């Protein structure tokens, strides 16, 4: 009888801890959406649809292409030359933004202090592609033509470098409404 009560009690504690962890993650993301710095990334062309998963747009960003090439070349050298440092498959990049909050330059973080027009953003490699934020934007069925006009992704960036996609923008920087 005591074992059964102990199991119920432990199950309740585990469920409570899981709920606390999930809610803490949600709260952190809400804070980034409310208070994070705005960053706008130009999209790079990719396959816009997947019929297997419904309507979504696969995302890639123009600014990450040069970083991806640098990472690839650096990884080739780090395996052959002992004094060449290897960039990790995840880390931080520094992006410079203009007065319209559009990213104009990006480089790997070397630990230097940020300038007023710079943000520190997390990156990770996913299937050989350097990713900042998310690699897909889902929308309601039938909205594909509207979102095909997207040229920019608007993000909010937290102090920890987390980038959350908040909107898709057209060529004029106007938010595309679903």
PDB file of N, CA and C in Angstrom, residues 59-158:
ATOM      1  N   UNK A  59      12.931  28.284 -45.048  1.00  0.00           N
ATOM      2  CA  UNK A  59      13.638  29.557 -44.946  1.00  0.00           C
ATOM      3  C   UNK A  59      15.148  29.367 -44.960  1.00  0.00           C
ATOM      4  N   UNK A  60      15.808  30.262 -45.657  1.00  0.00           N
ATOM      5  CA  UNK A  60      17.255  30.398 -45.625  1.00  0.00           C
ATOM      6  C   UNK A  60      17.514  31.896 -45.736  1.00  0.00           C
ATOM      7  N   UNK A  61      18.633  32.344 -45.221  1.00  0.00           N
ATOM      8  CA  UNK A  61      18.884  33.781 -45.149  1.00  0.00           C
ATOM      9  C   UNK A  61      20.145  34.134 -45.919  1.00  0.00           C
ATOM     10  N   UNK A  62      20.078  35.218 -46.681  1.00  0.00           N
ATOM     11  CA  UNK A  62      21.189  35.624 -47.537  1.00  0.00           C
ATOM     12  C   UNK A  62      22.464  35.856 -46.726  1.00  0.00           C
ATOM     13  N   UNK A  63      22.356  36.443 -45.562  1.00  0.00           N
ATOM     14  CA  UNK A  63      23.536  36.815 -44.776  1.00  0.00           C
ATOM     15  C   UNK A  63      24.294  35.587 -44.264  1.00  0.00           C
ATOM     16  N   UNK A  64      23.618  34.461 -44.133  1.00  0.00           N
ATOM     17  CA  UNK A  64      24.289  33.274 -43.588  1.00  0.00           C
ATOM     18  C   UNK A  64      25.080  32.507 -44.640  1.00  0.00           C
ATOM     19  N   UNK A  65      24.867  32.799 -45.900  1.00  0.00           N
ATOM     20  CA  UNK A  65      25.573  32.046 -46.947  1.00  0.00           C
ATOM     21  C   UNK A  65      27.083  32.246 -46.874  1.00  0.00           C
ATOM     22  N   UNK A  66      27.537  33.484 -46.697  1.00  0.00           N
ATOM     23  CA  UNK A  66      28.982  33.724 -46.609  1.00  0.00           C
ATOM     24  C   UNK A  66      29.553  33.103 -45.333  1.00  0.00           C
ATOM     25  N   UNK A  67      28.794  33.146 -44.247  1.00  0.00           N
ATOM     26  CA  UNK A  67      29.245  32.519 -43.003  1.00  0.00           C
ATOM     27  C   UNK A  67      29.336  31.004 -43.155  1.00  0.00           C
ATOM     28  N   UNK A  68      28.379  30.443 -43.859  1.00  0.00           N
ATOM     29  CA  UNK A  68      28.385  28.997 -44.079  1.00  0.00           C
ATOM     30  C   UNK A  68      29.605  28.590 -44.892  1.00  0.00           C
ATOM     31  N   UNK A  69      29.936  29.381 -45.904  1.00  0.00           N
ATOM     32  CA  UNK A  69      31.124  29.094 -46.720  1.00  0.00           C
ATOM     33  C   UNK A  69      32.392  29.227 -45.875  1.00  0.00           C
ATOM     34  N   UNK A  70      32.453  30.272 -45.052  1.00  0.00           N
ATOM     35  CA  UNK A  70      33.607  30.453 -44.161  1.00  0.00           C
ATOM     36  C   UNK A  70      33.732  29.276 -43.196  1.00  0.00           C
ATOM     37  N   UNK A  71      32.610  28.843 -42.659  1.00  0.00           N
ATOM     38  CA  UNK A  71      32.612  27.708 -41.734  1.00  0.00           C
ATOM     39  C   UNK A  71      33.081  26.437 -42.437  1.00  0.00           C
ATOM     40  N   UNK A  72      32.603  26.224 -43.653  1.00  0.00           N
ATOM     41  CA  UNK A  72      32.998  25.035 -44.411  1.00  0.00           C
ATOM     42  C   UNK A  72      34.505  25.047 -44.697  1.00  0.00           C
ATOM     43  N   UNK A  73      35.022  26.183 -45.182  1.00  0.00           N
ATOM     44  CA  UNK A  73      36.454  26.285 -45.482  1.00  0.00           C
ATOM     45  C   UNK A  73      37.292  26.136 -44.215  1.00  0.00           C
ATOM     46  N   UNK A  74      36.824  26.735 -43.137  1.00  0.00           N
ATOM     47  CA  UNK A  74      37.550  26.666 -41.883  1.00  0.00           C
ATOM     48  C   UNK A  74      37.577  25.237 -41.354  1.00  0.00           C
ATOM     49  N   UNK A  75      36.480  24.519 -41.484  1.00  0.00           N
ATOM     50  CA  UNK A  75      36.424  23.135 -41.025  1.00  0.00           C
ATOM     51  C   UNK A  75      37.364  22.250 -41.839  1.00  0.00           C
ATOM     52  N   UNK A  76      37.525  22.545 -43.130  1.00  0.00           N
ATOM     53  CA  UNK A  76      38.471  21.787 -43.946  1.00  0.00           C
ATOM     54  C   UNK A  76      39.887  21.990 -43.416  1.00  0.00           C
ATOM     55  N   UNK A  77      40.230  23.245 -43.093  1.00  0.00           N
ATOM     56  CA  UNK A  77      41.568  23.569 -42.603  1.00  0.00           C
ATOM     57  C   UNK A  77      41.831  23.080 -41.198  1.00  0.00           C
ATOM     58  N   UNK A  78      40.820  23.079 -40.350  1.00  0.00           N
ATOM     59  CA  UNK A  78      41.055  22.710 -38.949  1.00  0.00           C
ATOM     60  C   UNK A  78      41.386  21.230 -38.807  1.00  0.00           C
ATOM     61  N   UNK A  79      40.958  20.439 -39.747  1.00  0.00           N
ATOM     62  CA  UNK A  79      41.271  19.012 -39.675  1.00  0.00           C
ATOM     63  C   UNK A  79      42.675  18.705 -40.182  1.00  0.00           C
ATOM     64  N   UNK A  80      43.238  19.608 -40.992  1.00  0.00           N
ATOM     65  CA  UNK A  80      44.552  19.327 -41.568  1.00  0.00           C
ATOM     66  C   UNK A  80      45.685  20.119 -40.914  1.00  0.00           C
ATOM     67  N   UNK A  81      45.382  21.280 -40.341  1.00  0.00           N
ATOM     68  CA  UNK A  81      46.411  22.111 -39.707  1.00  0.00           C
ATOM     69  C   UNK A  81      46.146  22.209 -38.206  1.00  0.00           C
ATOM     70  N   UNK A  82      47.093  21.819 -37.372  1.00  0.00           N
ATOM     71  CA  UNK A  82      46.849  21.798 -35.926  1.00  0.00           C
ATOM     72  C   UNK A  82      46.621  23.173 -35.300  1.00  0.00           C
ATOM     73  N   UNK A  83      47.103  24.258 -35.905  1.00  0.00           N
ATOM     74  CA  UNK A  83      46.963  25.579 -35.293  1.00  0.00           C
ATOM     75  C   UNK A  83      45.717  26.319 -35.777  1.00  0.00           C
ATOM     76  N   UNK A  84      44.936  25.716 -36.657  1.00  0.00           N
ATOM     77  CA  UNK A  84      43.726  26.354 -37.157  1.00  0.00           C
ATOM     78  C   UNK A  84      42.563  25.991 -36.239  1.00  0.00           C
ATOM     79  N   UNK A  85      41.921  26.990 -35.597  1.00  0.00           N
ATOM     80  CA  UNK A  85      40.810  26.660 -34.703  1.00  0.00           C
ATOM     81  C   UNK A  85      39.577  26.236 -35.502  1.00  0.00           C
ATOM     82  N   UNK A  86      38.802  25.332 -34.948  1.00  0.00           N
ATOM     83  CA  UNK A  86      37.557  24.890 -35.578  1.00  0.00           C
ATOM     84  C   UNK A  86      36.384  25.632 -34.946  1.00  0.00           C
ATOM     85  N   UNK A  87      35.516  26.202 -35.789  1.00  0.00           N
ATOM     86  CA  UNK A  87      34.288  26.791 -35.271  1.00  0.00           C
ATOM     87  C   UNK A  87      33.360  25.657 -34.866  1.00  0.00           C
ATOM     88  N   UNK A  88      32.645  25.802 -33.763  1.00  0.00           N
ATOM     89  CA  UNK A  88      31.714  24.744 -33.365  1.00  0.00           C
ATOM     90  C   UNK A  88      30.492  24.713 -34.282  1.00  0.00           C
ATOM     91  N   UNK A  89      29.751  23.610 -34.242  1.00  0.00           N
ATOM     92  CA  UNK A  89      28.555  23.489 -35.071  1.00  0.00           C
ATOM     93  C   UNK A  89      27.402  24.311 -34.510  1.00  0.00           C
ATOM     94  N   UNK A  90      27.557  24.850 -33.319  1.00  0.00           N
ATOM     95  CA  UNK A  90      26.603  25.822 -32.796  1.00  0.00           C
ATOM     96  C   UNK A  90      27.389  26.842 -31.985  1.00  0.00           C
ATOM     97  N   UNK A  91      26.878  28.054 -31.974  1.00  0.00           N
ATOM     98  CA  UNK A  91      27.567  29.124 -31.277  1.00  0.00           C
ATOM     99  C   UNK A  91      26.848  30.438 -31.494  1.00  0.00           C
ATOM    100  N   UNK A  92      27.622  31.511 -31.591  1.00  0.00           N
ATOM    101  CA  UNK A  92      27.031  32.842 -31.751  1.00  0.00           C
ATOM    102  C   UNK A  92      27.692  33.578 -32.910  1.00  0.00           C
ATOM    103  N   UNK A  93      26.871  34.359 -33.598  1.00  0.00           N
ATOM    104  CA  UNK A  93      27.372  35.272 -34.615  1.00  0.00           C
ATOM    105  C   UNK A  93      27.024  36.689 -34.168  1.00  0.00           C
ATOM    106  N   UNK A  94      27.748  37.643 -34.714  1.00  0.00           N
ATOM    107  CA  UNK A  94      27.477  39.057 -34.472  1.00  0.00           C
ATOM    108  C   UNK A  94      26.907  39.625 -35.760  1.00  0.00           C
ATOM    109  N   UNK A  95      25.739  40.269 -35.662  1.00  0.00           N
ATOM    110  CA  UNK A  95      25.135  40.894 -36.837  1.00  0.00           C
ATOM    111  C   UNK A  95      25.075  42.398 -36.617  1.00  0.00           C
ATOM    112  N   UNK A  96      25.368  43.141 -37.677  1.00  0.00           N
ATOM    113  CA  UNK A  96      25.237  44.599 -37.660  1.00  0.00           C
ATOM    114  C   UNK A  96      23.911  44.944 -38.325  1.00  0.00           C
ATOM    115  N   UNK A  97      23.153  45.842 -37.710  1.00  0.00           N
ATOM    116  CA  UNK A  97      21.861  46.250 -38.263  1.00  0.00           C
ATOM    117  C   UNK A  97      21.898  47.734 -38.607  1.00  0.00           C
ATOM    118  N   UNK A  98      21.166  48.100 -39.667  1.00  0.00           N
ATOM    119  CA  UNK A  98      21.090  49.502 -40.065  1.00  0.00           C
ATOM    120  C   UNK A  98      19.934  50.193 -39.339  1.00  0.00           C
ATOM    121  N   UNK A  99      19.644  51.431 -39.722  1.00  0.00           N
ATOM    122  CA  UNK A  99      18.595  52.202 -39.052  1.00  0.00           C
ATOM    123  C   UNK A  99      17.210  51.592 -39.235  1.00  0.00           C
ATOM    124  N   UNK A 100      17.040  50.720 -40.244  1.00  0.00           N
ATOM    125  CA  UNK A 100      15.761  50.032 -40.470  1.00  0.00           C
ATOM    126  C   UNK A 100      15.740  48.655 -39.817  1.00  0.00           C
ATOM    127  N   UNK A 101      16.781  48.338 -39.036  1.00  0.00           N
ATOM    128  CA  UNK A 101      16.945  47.072 -38.316  1.00  0.00           C
ATOM    129  C   UNK A 101      17.243  45.891 -39.243  1.00  0.00           C
ATOM    130  N   UNK A 102      17.602  46.193 -40.511  1.00  0.00           N
ATOM    131  CA  UNK A 102      17.996  45.138 -41.444  1.00  0.00           C
ATOM    132  C   UNK A 102      19.449  44.764 -41.192  1.00  0.00           C
ATOM    133  N   UNK A 103      19.722  43.462 -41.227  1.00  0.00           N
ATOM    134  CA  UNK A 103      21.083  42.982 -41.025  1.00  0.00           C
ATOM    135  C   UNK A 103      21.902  43.296 -42.268  1.00  0.00           C
ATOM    136  N   UNK A 104      23.038  43.959 -42.068  1.00  0.00           N
ATOM    137  CA  UNK A 104      23.901  44.345 -43.191  1.00  0.00           C
ATOM    138  C   UNK A 104      25.193  43.544 -43.232  1.00  0.00           C
ATOM    139  N   UNK A 105      25.642  43.055 -42.092  1.00  0.00           N
ATOM    140  CA  UNK A 105      26.880  42.275 -42.015  1.00  0.00           C
ATOM    141  C   UNK A 105      26.738  41.238 -40.912  1.00  0.00           C
ATOM    142  N   UNK A 106      27.518  40.169 -41.051  1.00  0.00           N
ATOM    143  CA  UNK A 106      27.549  39.145 -40.000  1.00  0.00           C
ATOM    144  C   UNK A 106      28.942  38.544 -39.939  1.00  0.00           C
ATOM    145  N   UNK A 107      29.333  38.170 -38.733  1.00  0.00           N
ATOM    146  CA  UNK A 107      30.624  37.509 -38.529  1.00  0.00           C
ATOM    147  C   UNK A 107      30.492  36.581 -37.322  1.00  0.00           C
ATOM    148  N   UNK A 108      31.419  35.645 -37.225  1.00  0.00           N
ATOM    149  CA  UNK A 108      31.418  34.770 -36.064  1.00  0.00           C
ATOM    150  C   UNK A 108      31.877  35.551 -34.841  1.00  0.00           C
ATOM    151  N   UNK A 109      31.286  35.256 -33.701  1.00  0.00           N
ATOM    152  CA  UNK A 109      31.598  35.949 -32.449  1.00  0.00           C
ATOM    153  C   UNK A 109      33.009  35.604 -31.990  1.00  0.00           C
ATOM    154  N   UNK A 110      33.801  36.645 -31.762  1.00  0.00           N
ATOM    155  CA  UNK A 110      35.164  36.443 -31.262  1.00  0.00           C
ATOM    156  C   UNK A 110      35.289  36.883 -29.805  1.00  0.00           C
ATOM    157  N   UNK A 111      34.168  37.257 -29.186  1.00  0.00           N
ATOM    158  CA  UNK A 111      34.192  37.668 -27.788  1.00  0.00           C
ATOM    159  C   UNK A 111      34.361  39.156 -27.572  1.00  0.00           C
ATOM    160  N   UNK A 112      34.537  39.929 -28.648  1.00  0.00           N
ATOM    161  CA  UNK A 112      34.695  41.378 -28.514  1.00  0.00           C
ATOM    162  C   UNK A 112      33.382  42.009 -28.051  1.00  0.00           C
ATOM    163  N   UNK A 113      33.453  43.157 -27.354  1.00  0.00           N
ATOM    164  CA  UNK A 113      32.225  43.848 -26.946  1.00  0.00           C
ATOM    165  C   UNK A 113      31.411  44.276 -28.173  1.00  0.00           C
ATOM    166  N   UNK A 114      30.097  44.299 -28.009  1.00  0.00           N
ATOM    167  CA  UNK A 114      29.215  44.694 -29.103  1.00  0.00           C
ATOM    168  C   UNK A 114      29.229  46.199 -29.302  1.00  0.00           C
ATOM    169  N   UNK A 115      29.128  46.621 -30.566  1.00  0.00           N
ATOM    170  CA  UNK A 115      28.923  48.032 -30.893  1.00  0.00           C
ATOM    171  C   UNK A 115      27.427  48.316 -30.750  1.00  0.00           C
ATOM    172  N   UNK A 116      27.034  49.598 -30.700  1.00  0.00           N
ATOM    173  CA  UNK A 116      25.613  49.921 -30.510  1.00  0.00           C
ATOM    174  C   UNK A 116      24.688  49.356 -31.594  1.00  0.00           C
ATOM    175  N   UNK A 117      25.204  49.168 -32.806  1.00  0.00           N
ATOM    176  CA  UNK A 117      24.356  48.675 -33.896  1.00  0.00           C
ATOM    177  C   UNK A 117      24.506  47.169 -34.116  1.00  0.00           C
ATOM    178  N   UNK A 118      24.980  46.436 -33.117  1.00  0.00           N
ATOM    179  CA  UNK A 118      25.218  45.003 -33.274  1.00  0.00           C
ATOM    180  C   UNK A 118      24.388  44.177 -32.292  1.00  0.00           C
ATOM    181  N   UNK A 119      24.089  42.955 -32.721  1.00  0.00           N
ATOM    182  CA  UNK A 119      23.386  41.980 -31.891  1.00  0.00           C
ATOM    183  C   UNK A 119      24.163  40.673 -31.902  1.00  0.00           C
ATOM    184  N   UNK A 120      24.126  39.971 -30.804  1.00  0.00           N
ATOM    185  CA  UNK A 120      24.726  38.636 -30.708  1.00  0.00           C
ATOM    186  C   UNK A 120      23.581  37.631 -30.872  1.00  0.00           C
ATOM    187  N   UNK A 121      23.720  36.725 -31.861  1.00  0.00           N
ATOM    188  CA  UNK A 121      22.640  35.811 -32.235  1.00  0.00           C
ATOM    189  C   UNK A 121      23.167  34.377 -32.257  1.00  0.00           C
ATOM    190  N   UNK A 122      22.375  33.457 -31.731  1.00  0.00           N
ATOM    191  CA  UNK A 122      22.738  32.036 -31.755  1.00  0.00           C
ATOM    192  C   UNK A 122      22.637  31.486 -33.175  1.00  0.00           C
ATOM    193  N   UNK A 123      23.539  30.560 -33.499  1.00  0.00           N
ATOM    194  CA  UNK A 123      23.439  29.811 -34.753  1.00  0.00           C
ATOM    195  C   UNK A 123      23.660  28.339 -34.452  1.00  0.00           C
ATOM    196  N   UNK A 124      23.223  27.503 -35.382  1.00  0.00           N
ATOM    197  CA  UNK A 124      23.529  26.078 -35.323  1.00  0.00           C
ATOM    198  C   UNK A 124      23.542  25.533 -36.744  1.00  0.00           C
ATOM    199  N   UNK A 125      24.277  24.469 -36.926  1.00  0.00           N
ATOM    200  CA  UNK A 125      24.315  23.802 -38.223  1.00  0.00           C
ATOM    201  C   UNK A 125      23.230  22.732 -38.236  1.00  0.00           C
ATOM    202  N   UNK A 126      22.471  22.686 -39.335  1.00  0.00           N
ATOM    203  CA  UNK A 126      21.412  21.700 -39.491  1.00  0.00           C
ATOM    204  C   UNK A 126      21.512  21.138 -40.896  1.00  0.00           C
ATOM    205  N   UNK A 127      21.907  19.893 -41.009  1.00  0.00           N
ATOM    206  CA  UNK A 127      22.043  19.214 -42.304  1.00  0.00           C
ATOM    207  C   UNK A 127      22.954  20.006 -43.246  1.00  0.00           C
ATOM    208  N   UNK A 128      24.055  20.532 -42.703  1.00  0.00           N
ATOM    209  CA  UNK A 128      25.021  21.254 -43.512  1.00  0.00           C
ATOM    210  C   UNK A 128      24.670  22.703 -43.793  1.00  0.00           C
ATOM    211  N   UNK A 129      23.570  23.197 -43.229  1.00  0.00           N
ATOM    212  CA  UNK A 129      23.142  24.579 -43.438  1.00  0.00           C
ATOM    213  C   UNK A 129      23.249  25.343 -42.128  1.00  0.00           C
ATOM    214  N   UNK A 130      23.866  26.522 -42.177  1.00  0.00           N
ATOM    215  CA  UNK A 130      23.967  27.371 -40.998  1.00  0.00           C
ATOM    216  C   UNK A 130      22.612  28.034 -40.775  1.00  0.00           C
ATOM    217  N   UNK A 131      22.023  27.805 -39.612  1.00  0.00           N
ATOM    218  CA  UNK A 131      20.684  28.311 -39.321  1.00  0.00           C
ATOM    219  C   UNK A 131      20.726  29.364 -38.218  1.00  0.00           C
ATOM    220  N   UNK A 132      19.957  30.413 -38.437  1.00  0.00           N
ATOM    221  CA  UNK A 132      19.722  31.449 -37.441  1.00  0.00           C
ATOM    222  C   UNK A 132      18.217  31.474 -37.234  1.00  0.00           C
ATOM    223  N   UNK A 133      17.772  31.324 -36.020  1.00  0.00           N
ATOM    224  CA  UNK A 133      16.326  31.284 -35.785  1.00  0.00           C
ATOM    225  C   UNK A 133      15.748  29.980 -36.284  1.00  0.00           C
ATOM    226  N   UNK A 134      14.764  30.068 -37.138  1.00  0.00           N
ATOM    227  CA  UNK A 134      14.063  28.884 -37.633  1.00  0.00           C
ATOM    228  C   UNK A 134      14.327  28.671 -39.118  1.00  0.00           C
ATOM    229  N   UNK A 135      14.065  27.461 -39.587  1.00  0.00           N
ATOM    230  CA  UNK A 135      14.254  27.167 -41.005  1.00  0.00           C
ATOM    231  C   UNK A 135      12.935  26.952 -41.728  1.00  0.00           C
ATOM    232  N   UNK A 136      11.801  27.272 -41.079  1.00  0.00           N
ATOM    233  CA  UNK A 136      10.498  27.098 -41.726  1.00  0.00           C
ATOM    234  C   UNK A 136       9.485  28.066 -41.124  1.00  0.00           C
ATOM    235  N   UNK A 137       8.542  28.480 -41.969  1.00  0.00           N
ATOM    236  CA  UNK A 137       7.441  29.323 -41.522  1.00  0.00           C
ATOM    237  C   UNK A 137       6.157  28.664 -41.993  1.00  0.00           C
ATOM    238  N   UNK A 138       5.310  28.269 -41.054  1.00  0.00           N
ATOM    239  CA  UNK A 138       4.057  27.600 -41.384  1.00  0.00           C
ATOM    240  C   UNK A 138       2.936  28.623 -41.467  1.00  0.00           C
ATOM    241  N   UNK A 139       2.014  28.398 -42.410  1.00  0.00           N
ATOM    242  CA  UNK A 139       0.870  29.289 -42.555  1.00  0.00           C
ATOM    243  C   UNK A 139      -0.348  28.462 -42.928  1.00  0.00           C
ATOM    244  N   UNK A 140      -1.514  29.101 -42.866  1.00  0.00           N
ATOM    245  CA  UNK A 140      -2.762  28.395 -43.137  1.00  0.00           C
ATOM    246  C   UNK A 140      -2.817  27.929 -44.584  1.00  0.00           C
ATOM    247  N   UNK A 141      -3.498  26.817 -44.767  1.00  0.00           N
ATOM    248  CA  UNK A 141      -3.675  26.271 -46.107  1.00  0.00           C
ATOM    249  C   UNK A 141      -4.350  27.308 -46.998  1.00  0.00           C
ATOM    250  N   UNK A 142      -3.853  27.425 -48.217  1.00  0.00           N
ATOM    251  CA  UNK A 142      -4.412  28.369 -49.166  1.00  0.00           C
ATOM    252  C   UNK A 142      -3.757  29.741 -49.141  1.00  0.00           C
ATOM    253  N   UNK A 143      -2.808  29.977 -48.244  1.00  0.00           N
ATOM    254  CA  UNK A 143      -2.143  31.274 -48.137  1.00  0.00           C
ATOM    255  C   UNK A 143      -0.778  31.288 -48.828  1.00  0.00           C
ATOM    256  N   UNK A 144      -0.447  30.220 -49.546  1.00  0.00           N
ATOM    257  CA  UNK A 144       0.870  30.080 -50.160  1.00  0.00           C
ATOM    258  C   UNK A 144       1.244  31.215 -51.088  1.00  0.00           C
ATOM    259  N   UNK A 145       0.307  31.645 -51.948  1.00  0.00           N
ATOM    260  CA  UNK A 145       0.616  32.731 -52.893  1.00  0.00           C
ATOM    261  C   UNK A 145       0.944  34.023 -52.159  1.00  0.00           C
ATOM    262  N   UNK A 146       0.229  34.295 -51.104  1.00  0.00           N
ATOM    263  CA  UNK A 146       0.466  35.520 -50.333  1.00  0.00           C
ATOM    264  C   UNK A 146       1.872  35.508 -49.726  1.00  0.00           C
ATOM    265  N   UNK A 147       2.273  34.385 -49.127  1.00  0.00           N
ATOM    266  CA  UNK A 147       3.577  34.318 -48.479  1.00  0.00           C
ATOM    267  C   UNK A 147       4.716  34.096 -49.466  1.00  0.00           C
ATOM    268  N   UNK A 148       4.409  33.742 -50.704  1.00  0.00           N
ATOM    269  CA  UNK A 148       5.453  33.624 -51.728  1.00  0.00           C
ATOM    270  C   UNK A 148       6.088  34.987 -52.006  1.00  0.00           C
ATOM    271  N   UNK A 149       5.409  36.073 -51.636  1.00  0.00           N
ATOM    272  CA  UNK A 149       5.950  37.433 -51.813  1.00  0.00           C
ATOM    273  C   UNK A 149       6.974  37.801 -50.740  1.00  0.00           C
ATOM    274  N   UNK A 150       7.141  36.966 -49.747  1.00  0.00           N
ATOM    275  CA  UNK A 150       8.042  37.288 -48.630  1.00  0.00           C
ATOM    276  C   UNK A 150       9.477  37.444 -49.115  1.00  0.00           C
ATOM    277  N   UNK A 151      10.126  38.517 -48.675  1.00  0.00           N
ATOM    278  CA  UNK A 151      11.528  38.771 -48.997  1.00  0.00           C
ATOM    279  C   UNK A 151      12.386  38.919 -47.745  1.00  0.00           C
ATOM    280  N   UNK A 152      11.731  39.105 -46.594  1.00  0.00           N
ATOM    281  CA  UNK A 152      12.442  39.300 -45.331  1.00  0.00           C
ATOM    282  C   UNK A 152      11.735  38.541 -44.208  1.00  0.00           C
ATOM    283  N   UNK A 153      12.504  38.167 -43.212  1.00  0.00           N
ATOM    284  CA  UNK A 153      11.959  37.617 -41.978  1.00  0.00           C
ATOM    285  C   UNK A 153      12.276  38.570 -40.843  1.00  0.00           C
ATOM    286  N   UNK A 154      11.270  38.918 -40.042  1.00  0.00           N
ATOM    287  CA  UNK A 154      11.463  39.803 -38.892  1.00  0.00           C
ATOM    288  C   UNK A 154      11.575  38.946 -37.631  1.00  0.00           C
ATOM    289  N   UNK A 155      12.581  39.233 -36.828  1.00  0.00           N
ATOM    290  CA  UNK A 155      12.866  38.466 -35.621  1.00  0.00           C
ATOM    291  C   UNK A 155      12.917  39.387 -34.418  1.00  0.00           C
ATOM    292  N   UNK A 156      12.725  38.792 -33.255  1.00  0.00           N
ATOM    293  CA  UNK A 156      13.050  39.417 -31.977  1.00  0.00           C
ATOM    294  C   UNK A 156      14.196  38.594 -31.404  1.00  0.00           C
ATOM    295  N   UNK A 157      15.242  39.283 -30.938  1.00  0.00           N
ATOM    296  CA  UNK A 157      16.436  38.611 -30.427  1.00  0.00           C
ATOM    297  C   UNK A 157      16.579  38.916 -28.939  1.00  0.00           C
ATOM    298  N   UNK A 158      16.672  37.863 -28.144  1.00  0.00           N
ATOM    299  CA  UNK A 158      16.839  38.002 -26.702  1.00  0.00           C
ATOM    300  C   UNK A 158      18.286  38.256 -26.321  1.00  0.00           C
TER     301      UNK A 158
END
